[in-house]
mmCIF file of C-alpha atoms and ligand atoms in Angstrom:
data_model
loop_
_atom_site.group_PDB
_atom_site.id
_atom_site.type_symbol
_atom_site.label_atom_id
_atom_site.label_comp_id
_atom_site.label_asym_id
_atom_site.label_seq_id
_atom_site.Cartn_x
_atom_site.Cartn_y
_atom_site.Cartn_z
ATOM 1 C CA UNK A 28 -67.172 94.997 -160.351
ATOM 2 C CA UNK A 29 -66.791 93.953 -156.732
ATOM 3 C CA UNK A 30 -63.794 93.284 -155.311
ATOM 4 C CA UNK A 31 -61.564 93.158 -152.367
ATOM 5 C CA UNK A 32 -58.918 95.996 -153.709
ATOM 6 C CA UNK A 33 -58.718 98.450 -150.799
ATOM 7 C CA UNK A 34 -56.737 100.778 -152.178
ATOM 8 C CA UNK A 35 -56.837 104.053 -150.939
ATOM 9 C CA UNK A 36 -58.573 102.746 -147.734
ATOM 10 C CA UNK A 37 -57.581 103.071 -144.167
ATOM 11 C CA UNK A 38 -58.051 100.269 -141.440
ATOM 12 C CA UNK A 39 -57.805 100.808 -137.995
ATOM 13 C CA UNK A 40 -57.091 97.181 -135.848
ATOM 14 C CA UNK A 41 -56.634 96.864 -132.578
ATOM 15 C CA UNK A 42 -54.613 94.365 -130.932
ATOM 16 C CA UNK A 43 -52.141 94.644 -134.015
ATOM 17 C CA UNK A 44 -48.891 93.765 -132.502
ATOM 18 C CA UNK A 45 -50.046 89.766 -132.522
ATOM 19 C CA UNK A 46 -51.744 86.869 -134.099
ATOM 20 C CA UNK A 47 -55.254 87.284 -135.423
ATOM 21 C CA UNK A 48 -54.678 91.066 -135.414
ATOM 22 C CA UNK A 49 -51.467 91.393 -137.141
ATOM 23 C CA UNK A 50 -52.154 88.978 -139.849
ATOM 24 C CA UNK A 51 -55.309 91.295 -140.910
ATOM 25 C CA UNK A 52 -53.285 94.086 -140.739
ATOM 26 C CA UNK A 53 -50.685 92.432 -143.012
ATOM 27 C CA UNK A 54 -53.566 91.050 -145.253
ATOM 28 C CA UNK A 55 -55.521 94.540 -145.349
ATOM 29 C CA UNK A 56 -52.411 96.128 -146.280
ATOM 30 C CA UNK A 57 -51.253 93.158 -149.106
ATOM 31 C CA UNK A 58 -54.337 94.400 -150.024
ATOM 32 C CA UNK A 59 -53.819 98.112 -150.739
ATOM 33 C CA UNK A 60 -54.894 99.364 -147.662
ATOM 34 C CA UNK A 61 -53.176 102.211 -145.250
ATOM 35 C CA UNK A 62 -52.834 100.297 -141.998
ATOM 36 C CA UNK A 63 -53.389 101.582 -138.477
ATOM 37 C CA UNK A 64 -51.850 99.076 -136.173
ATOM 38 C CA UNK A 65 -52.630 99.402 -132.857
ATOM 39 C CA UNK A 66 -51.903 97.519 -129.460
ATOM 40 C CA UNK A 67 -51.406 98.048 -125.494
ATOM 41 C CA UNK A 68 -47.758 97.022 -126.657
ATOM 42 C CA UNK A 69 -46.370 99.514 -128.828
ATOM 43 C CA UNK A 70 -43.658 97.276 -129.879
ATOM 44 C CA UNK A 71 -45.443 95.115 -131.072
ATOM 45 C CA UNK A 72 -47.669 96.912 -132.465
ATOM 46 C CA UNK A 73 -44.035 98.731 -134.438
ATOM 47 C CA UNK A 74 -43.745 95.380 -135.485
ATOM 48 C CA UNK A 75 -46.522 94.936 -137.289
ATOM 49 C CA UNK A 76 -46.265 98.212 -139.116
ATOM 50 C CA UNK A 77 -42.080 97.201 -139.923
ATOM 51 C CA UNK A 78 -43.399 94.392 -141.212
ATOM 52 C CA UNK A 79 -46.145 95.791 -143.877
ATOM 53 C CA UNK A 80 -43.205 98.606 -144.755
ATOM 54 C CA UNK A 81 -40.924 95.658 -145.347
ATOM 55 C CA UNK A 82 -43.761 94.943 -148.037
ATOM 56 C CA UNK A 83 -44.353 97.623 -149.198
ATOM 57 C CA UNK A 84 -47.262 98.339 -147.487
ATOM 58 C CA UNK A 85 -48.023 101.920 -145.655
ATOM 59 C CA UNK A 86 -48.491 101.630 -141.756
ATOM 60 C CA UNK A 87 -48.539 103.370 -138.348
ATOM 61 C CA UNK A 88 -48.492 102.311 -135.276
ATOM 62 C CA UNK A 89 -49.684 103.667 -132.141
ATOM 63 C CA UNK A 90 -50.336 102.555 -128.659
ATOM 64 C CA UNK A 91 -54.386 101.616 -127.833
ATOM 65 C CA UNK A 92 -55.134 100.200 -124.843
ATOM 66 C CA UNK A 93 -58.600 99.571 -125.555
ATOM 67 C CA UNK A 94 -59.984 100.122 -122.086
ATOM 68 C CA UNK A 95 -59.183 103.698 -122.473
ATOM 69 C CA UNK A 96 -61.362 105.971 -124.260
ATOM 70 C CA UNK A 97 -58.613 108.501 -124.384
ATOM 71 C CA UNK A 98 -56.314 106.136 -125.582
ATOM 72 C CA UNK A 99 -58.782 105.244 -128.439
ATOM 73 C CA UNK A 100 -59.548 108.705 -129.040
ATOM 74 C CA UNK A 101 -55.778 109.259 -129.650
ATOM 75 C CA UNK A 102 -54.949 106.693 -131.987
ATOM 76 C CA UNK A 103 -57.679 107.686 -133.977
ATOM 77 C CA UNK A 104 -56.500 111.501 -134.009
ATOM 78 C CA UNK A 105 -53.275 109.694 -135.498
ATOM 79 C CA UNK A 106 -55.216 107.755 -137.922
ATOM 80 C CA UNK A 107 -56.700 110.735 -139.571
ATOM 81 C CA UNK A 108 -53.784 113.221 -139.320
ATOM 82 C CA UNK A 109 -51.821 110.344 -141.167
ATOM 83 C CA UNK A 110 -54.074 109.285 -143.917
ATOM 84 C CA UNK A 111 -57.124 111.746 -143.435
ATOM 85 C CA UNK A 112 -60.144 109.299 -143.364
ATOM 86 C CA UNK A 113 -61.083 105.937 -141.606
ATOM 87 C CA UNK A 114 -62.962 103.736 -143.564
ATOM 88 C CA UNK A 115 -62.322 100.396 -141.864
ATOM 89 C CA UNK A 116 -61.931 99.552 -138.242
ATOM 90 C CA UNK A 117 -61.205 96.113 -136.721
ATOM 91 C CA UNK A 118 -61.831 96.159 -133.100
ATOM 92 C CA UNK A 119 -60.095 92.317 -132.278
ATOM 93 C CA UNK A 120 -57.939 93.322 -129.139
ATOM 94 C CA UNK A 121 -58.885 90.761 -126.326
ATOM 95 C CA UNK A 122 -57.741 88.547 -123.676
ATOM 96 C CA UNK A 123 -57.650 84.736 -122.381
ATOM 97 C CA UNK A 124 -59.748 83.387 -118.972
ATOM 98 C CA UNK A 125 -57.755 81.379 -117.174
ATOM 99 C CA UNK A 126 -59.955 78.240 -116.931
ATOM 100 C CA UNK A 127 -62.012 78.354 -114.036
ATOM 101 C CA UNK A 128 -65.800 77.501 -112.864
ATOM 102 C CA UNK A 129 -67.841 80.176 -112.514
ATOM 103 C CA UNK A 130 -67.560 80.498 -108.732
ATOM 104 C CA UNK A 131 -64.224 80.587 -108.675
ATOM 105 C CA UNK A 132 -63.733 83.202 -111.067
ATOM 106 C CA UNK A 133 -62.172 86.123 -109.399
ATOM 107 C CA UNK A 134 -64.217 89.349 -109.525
ATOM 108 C CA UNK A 135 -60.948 91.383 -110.952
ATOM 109 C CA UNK A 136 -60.799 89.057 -113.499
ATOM 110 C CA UNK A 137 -64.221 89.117 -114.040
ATOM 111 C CA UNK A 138 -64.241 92.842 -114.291
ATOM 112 C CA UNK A 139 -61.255 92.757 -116.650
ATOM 113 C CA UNK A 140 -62.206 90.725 -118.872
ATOM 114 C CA UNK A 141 -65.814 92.868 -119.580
ATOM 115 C CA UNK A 142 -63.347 95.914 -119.529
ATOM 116 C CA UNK A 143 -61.197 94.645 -122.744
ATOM 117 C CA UNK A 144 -63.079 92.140 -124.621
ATOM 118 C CA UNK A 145 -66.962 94.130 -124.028
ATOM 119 C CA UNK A 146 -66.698 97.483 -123.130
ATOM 120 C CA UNK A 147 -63.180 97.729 -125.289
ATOM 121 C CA UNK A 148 -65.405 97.440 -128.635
ATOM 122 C CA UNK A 149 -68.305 99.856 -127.269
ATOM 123 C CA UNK A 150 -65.486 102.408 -126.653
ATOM 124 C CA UNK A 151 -63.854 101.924 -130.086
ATOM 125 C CA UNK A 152 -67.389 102.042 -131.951
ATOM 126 C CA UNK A 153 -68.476 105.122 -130.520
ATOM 127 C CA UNK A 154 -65.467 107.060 -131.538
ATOM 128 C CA UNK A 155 -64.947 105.560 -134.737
ATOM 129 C CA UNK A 156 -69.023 105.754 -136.361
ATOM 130 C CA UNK A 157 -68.611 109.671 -136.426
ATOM 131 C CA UNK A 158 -65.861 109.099 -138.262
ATOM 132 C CA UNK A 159 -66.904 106.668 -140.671
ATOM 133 C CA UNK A 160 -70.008 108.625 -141.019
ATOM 134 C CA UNK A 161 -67.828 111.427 -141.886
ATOM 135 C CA UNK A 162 -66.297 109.223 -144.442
ATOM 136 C CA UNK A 163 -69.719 108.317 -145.903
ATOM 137 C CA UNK A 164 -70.200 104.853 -144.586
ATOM 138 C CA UNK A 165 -67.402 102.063 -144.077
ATOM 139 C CA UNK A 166 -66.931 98.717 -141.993
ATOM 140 C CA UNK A 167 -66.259 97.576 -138.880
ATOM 141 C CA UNK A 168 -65.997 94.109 -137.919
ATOM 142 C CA UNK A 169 -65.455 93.167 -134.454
ATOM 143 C CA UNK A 170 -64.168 89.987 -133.178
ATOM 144 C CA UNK A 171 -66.261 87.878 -130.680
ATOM 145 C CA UNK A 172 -65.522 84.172 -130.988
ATOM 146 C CA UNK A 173 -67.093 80.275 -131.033
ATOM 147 C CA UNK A 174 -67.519 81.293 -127.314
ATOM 148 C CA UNK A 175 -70.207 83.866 -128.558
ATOM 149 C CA UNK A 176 -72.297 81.666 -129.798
ATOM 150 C CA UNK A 177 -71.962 78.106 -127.632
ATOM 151 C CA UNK A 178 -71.459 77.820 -123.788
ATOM 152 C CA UNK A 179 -67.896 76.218 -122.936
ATOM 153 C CA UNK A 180 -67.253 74.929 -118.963
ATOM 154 C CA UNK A 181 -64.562 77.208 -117.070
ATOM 155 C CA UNK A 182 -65.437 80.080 -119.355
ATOM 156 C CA UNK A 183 -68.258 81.388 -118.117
ATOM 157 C CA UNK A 184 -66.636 85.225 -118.240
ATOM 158 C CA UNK A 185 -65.547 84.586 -121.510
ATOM 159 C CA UNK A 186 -68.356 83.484 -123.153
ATOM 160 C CA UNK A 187 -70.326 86.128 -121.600
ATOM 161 C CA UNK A 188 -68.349 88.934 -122.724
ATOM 162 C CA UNK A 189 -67.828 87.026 -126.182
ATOM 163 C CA UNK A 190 -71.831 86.695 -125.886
ATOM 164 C CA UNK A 191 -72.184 90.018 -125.752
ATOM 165 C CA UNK A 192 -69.935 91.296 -128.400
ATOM 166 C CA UNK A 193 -72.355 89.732 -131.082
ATOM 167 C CA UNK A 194 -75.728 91.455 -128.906
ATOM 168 C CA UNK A 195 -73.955 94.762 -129.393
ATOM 169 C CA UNK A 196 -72.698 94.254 -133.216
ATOM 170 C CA UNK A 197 -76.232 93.171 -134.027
ATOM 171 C CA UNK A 198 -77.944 96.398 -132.382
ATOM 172 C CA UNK A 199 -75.477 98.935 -133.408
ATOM 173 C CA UNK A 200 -75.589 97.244 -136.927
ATOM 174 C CA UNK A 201 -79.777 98.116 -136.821
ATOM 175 C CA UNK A 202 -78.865 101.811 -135.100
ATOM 176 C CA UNK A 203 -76.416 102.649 -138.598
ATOM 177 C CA UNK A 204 -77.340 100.377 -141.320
ATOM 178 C CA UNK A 205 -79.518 103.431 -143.446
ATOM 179 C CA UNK A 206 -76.229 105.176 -143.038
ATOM 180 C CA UNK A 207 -74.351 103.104 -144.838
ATOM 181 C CA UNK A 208 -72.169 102.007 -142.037
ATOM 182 C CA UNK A 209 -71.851 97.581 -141.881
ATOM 183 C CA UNK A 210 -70.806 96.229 -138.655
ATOM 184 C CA UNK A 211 -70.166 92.597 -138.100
ATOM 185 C CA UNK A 212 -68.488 90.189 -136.173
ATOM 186 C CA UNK A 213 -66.315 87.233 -136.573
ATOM 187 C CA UNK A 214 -66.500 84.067 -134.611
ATOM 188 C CA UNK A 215 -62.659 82.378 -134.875
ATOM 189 C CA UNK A 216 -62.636 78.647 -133.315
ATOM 190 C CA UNK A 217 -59.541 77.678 -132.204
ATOM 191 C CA UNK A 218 -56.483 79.569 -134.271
ATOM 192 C CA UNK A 219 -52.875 78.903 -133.703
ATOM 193 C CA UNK A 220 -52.024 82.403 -132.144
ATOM 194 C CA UNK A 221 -49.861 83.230 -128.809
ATOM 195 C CA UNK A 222 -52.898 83.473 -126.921
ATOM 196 C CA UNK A 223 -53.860 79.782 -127.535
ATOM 197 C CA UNK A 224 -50.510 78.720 -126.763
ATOM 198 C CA UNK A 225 -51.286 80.484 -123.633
ATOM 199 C CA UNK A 226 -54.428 78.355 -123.108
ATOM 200 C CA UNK A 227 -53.595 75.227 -124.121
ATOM 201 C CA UNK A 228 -50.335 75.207 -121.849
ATOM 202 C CA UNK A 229 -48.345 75.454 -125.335
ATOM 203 C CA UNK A 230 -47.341 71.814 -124.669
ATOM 204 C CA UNK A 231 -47.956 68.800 -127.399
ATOM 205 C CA UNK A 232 -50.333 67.401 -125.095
ATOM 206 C CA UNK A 233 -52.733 71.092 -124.482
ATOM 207 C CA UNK A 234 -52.180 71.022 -128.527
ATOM 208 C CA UNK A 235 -53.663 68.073 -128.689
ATOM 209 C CA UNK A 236 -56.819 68.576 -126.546
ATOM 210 C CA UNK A 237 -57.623 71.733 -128.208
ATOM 211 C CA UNK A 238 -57.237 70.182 -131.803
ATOM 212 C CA UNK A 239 -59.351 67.604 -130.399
ATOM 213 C CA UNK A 240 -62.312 69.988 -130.775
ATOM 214 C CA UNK A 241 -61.567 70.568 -134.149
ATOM 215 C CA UNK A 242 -63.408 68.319 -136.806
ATOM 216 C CA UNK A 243 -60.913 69.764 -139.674
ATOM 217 C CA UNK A 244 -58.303 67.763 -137.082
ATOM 218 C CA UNK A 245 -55.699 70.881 -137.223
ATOM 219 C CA UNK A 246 -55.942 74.841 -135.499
ATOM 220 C CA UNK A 247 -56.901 77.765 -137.937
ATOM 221 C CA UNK A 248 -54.530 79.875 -139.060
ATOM 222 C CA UNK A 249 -54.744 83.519 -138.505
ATOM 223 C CA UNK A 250 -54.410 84.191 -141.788
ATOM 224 C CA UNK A 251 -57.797 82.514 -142.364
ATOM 225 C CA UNK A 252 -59.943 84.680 -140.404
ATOM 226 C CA UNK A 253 -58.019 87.572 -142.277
ATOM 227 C CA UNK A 254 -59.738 86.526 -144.842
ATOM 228 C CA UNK A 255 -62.775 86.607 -143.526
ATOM 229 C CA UNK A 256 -62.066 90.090 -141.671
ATOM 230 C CA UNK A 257 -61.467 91.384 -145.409
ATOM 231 C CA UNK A 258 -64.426 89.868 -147.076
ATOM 232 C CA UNK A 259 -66.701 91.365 -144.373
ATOM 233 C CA UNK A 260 -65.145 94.605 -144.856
ATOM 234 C CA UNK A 261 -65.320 94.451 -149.138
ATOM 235 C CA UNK A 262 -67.878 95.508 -151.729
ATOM 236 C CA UNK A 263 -68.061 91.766 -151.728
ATOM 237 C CA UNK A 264 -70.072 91.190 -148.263
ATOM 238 C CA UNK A 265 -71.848 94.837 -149.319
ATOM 239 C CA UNK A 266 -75.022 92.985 -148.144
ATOM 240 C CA UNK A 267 -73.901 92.034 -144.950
ATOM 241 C CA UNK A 268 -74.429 93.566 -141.510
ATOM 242 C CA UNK A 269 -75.809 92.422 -138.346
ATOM 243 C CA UNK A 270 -74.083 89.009 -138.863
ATOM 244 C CA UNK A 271 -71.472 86.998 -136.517
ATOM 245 C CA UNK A 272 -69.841 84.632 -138.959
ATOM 246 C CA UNK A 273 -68.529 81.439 -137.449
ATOM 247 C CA UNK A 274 -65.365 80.556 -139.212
ATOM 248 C CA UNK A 275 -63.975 77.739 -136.706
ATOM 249 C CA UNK A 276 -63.850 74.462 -138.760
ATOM 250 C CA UNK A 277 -66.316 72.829 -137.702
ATOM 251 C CA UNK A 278 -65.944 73.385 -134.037
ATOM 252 C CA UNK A 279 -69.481 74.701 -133.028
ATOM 253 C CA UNK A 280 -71.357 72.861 -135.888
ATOM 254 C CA UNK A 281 -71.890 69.599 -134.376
ATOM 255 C CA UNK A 282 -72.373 70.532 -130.697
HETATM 256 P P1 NAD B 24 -53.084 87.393 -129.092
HETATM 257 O O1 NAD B 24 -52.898 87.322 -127.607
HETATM 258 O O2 NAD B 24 -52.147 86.695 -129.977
HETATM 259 O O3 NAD B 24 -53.204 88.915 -129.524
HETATM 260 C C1 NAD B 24 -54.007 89.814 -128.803
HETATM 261 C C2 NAD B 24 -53.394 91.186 -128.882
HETATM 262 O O4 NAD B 24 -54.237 92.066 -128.117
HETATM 263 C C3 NAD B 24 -51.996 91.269 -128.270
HETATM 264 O O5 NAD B 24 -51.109 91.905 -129.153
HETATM 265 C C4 NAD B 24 -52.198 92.084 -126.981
HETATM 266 O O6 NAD B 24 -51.080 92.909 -126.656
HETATM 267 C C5 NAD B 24 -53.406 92.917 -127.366
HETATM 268 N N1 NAD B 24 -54.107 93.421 -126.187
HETATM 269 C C6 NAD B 24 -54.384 92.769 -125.034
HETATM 270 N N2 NAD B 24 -54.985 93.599 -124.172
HETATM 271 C C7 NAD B 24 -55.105 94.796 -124.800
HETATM 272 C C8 NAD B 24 -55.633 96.047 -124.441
HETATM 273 N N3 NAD B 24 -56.158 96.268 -123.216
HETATM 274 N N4 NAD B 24 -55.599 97.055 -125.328
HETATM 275 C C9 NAD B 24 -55.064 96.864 -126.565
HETATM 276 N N5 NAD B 24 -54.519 95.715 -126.953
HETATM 277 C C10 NAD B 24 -54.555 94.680 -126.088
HETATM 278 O O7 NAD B 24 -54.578 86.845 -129.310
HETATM 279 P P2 NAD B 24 -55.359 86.368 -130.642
HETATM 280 O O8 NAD B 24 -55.529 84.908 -130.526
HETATM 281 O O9 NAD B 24 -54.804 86.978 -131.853
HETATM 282 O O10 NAD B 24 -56.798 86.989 -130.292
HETATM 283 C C11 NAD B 24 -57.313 88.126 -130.940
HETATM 284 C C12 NAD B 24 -58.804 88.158 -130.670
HETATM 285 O O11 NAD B 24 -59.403 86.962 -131.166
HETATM 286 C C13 NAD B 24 -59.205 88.233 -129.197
HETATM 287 O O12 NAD B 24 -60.320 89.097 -129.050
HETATM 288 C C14 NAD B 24 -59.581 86.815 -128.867
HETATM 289 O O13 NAD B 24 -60.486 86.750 -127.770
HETATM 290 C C15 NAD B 24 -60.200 86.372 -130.152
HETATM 291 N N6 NAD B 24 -60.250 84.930 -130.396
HETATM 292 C C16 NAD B 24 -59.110 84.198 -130.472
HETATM 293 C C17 NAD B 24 -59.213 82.829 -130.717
HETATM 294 C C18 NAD B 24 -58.007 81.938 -130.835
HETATM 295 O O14 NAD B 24 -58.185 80.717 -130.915
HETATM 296 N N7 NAD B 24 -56.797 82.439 -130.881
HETATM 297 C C19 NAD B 24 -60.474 82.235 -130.868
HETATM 298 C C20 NAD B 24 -61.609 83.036 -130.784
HETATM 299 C C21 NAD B 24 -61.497 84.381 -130.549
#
């Protein structure tokens, strides 16, 4: 029978020490899982794997900056010496554009953001499928966002890179799926994380412009794109690759 038990599983997430990221890894592990939580802040990334040992959960942590192929390459030495396969890999670590028309977007910002939110997730797939294949197939779901799939004004960096994130998961997805490797994406609107208090100014007036794009009239929570990470990444969505799945109530669907 299908189900989401991932017992005996190992998930690798990067960007684990906050929001989006550490609620999968808390789900994933909730879940059965052995947890890899990464993040360019080690504490935080600790954090997260206290908190699923609180739990009961099993976890490491290890420090990923995701621009750094080394860095990847690292964490997942850790990941197998700890629980000897990968089957799962969550490549969500990203950042914020400050809002900004397109000719006044700095080129270092520019060039950053394609360095963590773009070439991050080619980096982290092309060290983790020769693992998975190793494993015999497995998941990875990488996170682009309602930004991949609709153009927003004074985010034209954002949306490119977020753009681009679904072009890649939908070619690689092609390149592995006889191999019995799924990779997908996920498409959060706007979630009630650190970085959106970042964006919105974190004051009850930016709260109340960015609900404002919200027909469900409230943020998501992070727990509900978990949930969406883990279905992805079950027996459940067995069926599923190539696909960017929009889970933003409502936000893109009427634009
Ligand atoms: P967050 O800022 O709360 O968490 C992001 C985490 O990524 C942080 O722990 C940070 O330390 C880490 N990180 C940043 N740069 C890194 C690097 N170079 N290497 C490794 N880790 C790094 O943000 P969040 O809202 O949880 O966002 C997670 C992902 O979801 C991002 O890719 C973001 O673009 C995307 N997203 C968020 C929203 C939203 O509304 N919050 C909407 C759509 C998409």
């Amino acid at each position: 029978m299908p189900n989401n038990d991932f017992t005996g599983k190992t998930v690798f997430i990067t960007g684990a020490g906050s929001g989006i990221g550490r609620a999968t890894a808390v789900a994933f592990a909730a879940s059965g899982a052995n947890v890899v939580a990464t993040d360019i802040d080690i504490d935080s990334a600790s954090a997260t794997a206290g908190l699923i040992e609180e739990q009961g959960g099993r976890s490491i942590a290890a420090r990923c900056n995701v621009t750094s192929s080394d860095d990847i390459a690292a964490a997942l030495d850790a990941t197998i010496d700890a629980f000897g396969q990968l089957d799962i890999a969550f490549n969500n670590a990203g950042i914020e554009q400050p809002v900004s028309p397109l000719a006044d977007i700095d080129e270092d910002d520019w060039d950053r953001l394609v360095a963590v939110n773009l070439k991050s997730v080619y980096l982290c797939m092309k060290h983790q499928i020769p693992l998975l294949l190793e494993s015999g197939g497995g998941s990875i779901v990488n996170t682009s966002s309602g930004a991949g799939v609709i153009g927003i004004r004074g985010q034209s960096a954002y949306t490119a890179v977020k753009h681009g994130v679904i072009g890649m998961t939908k070619s690689a997805a092609l390149d592995y799926a006889a191999t019995g490797i799924r990779i997908n994406a996920i498409c959060p609107g706007i979630i009630e994380t650190p970085m959106m208090g970042r964006f919105s100014g974190g004051t009850p007036e930016g709260r109340d412009r960015v609900i404002a794009q919200e027909p469900v009239g409230r943020m998501g929570r992070p727990e509900e794109i978990a949930s969406a990470v883990q279905w992805l990444s079950s027996d459940l969505g067995a069926f599923t690759t190539g696909h960017a799945l929009v889970i933003d109530g409502g936000q893109t669907v009427g634009l």
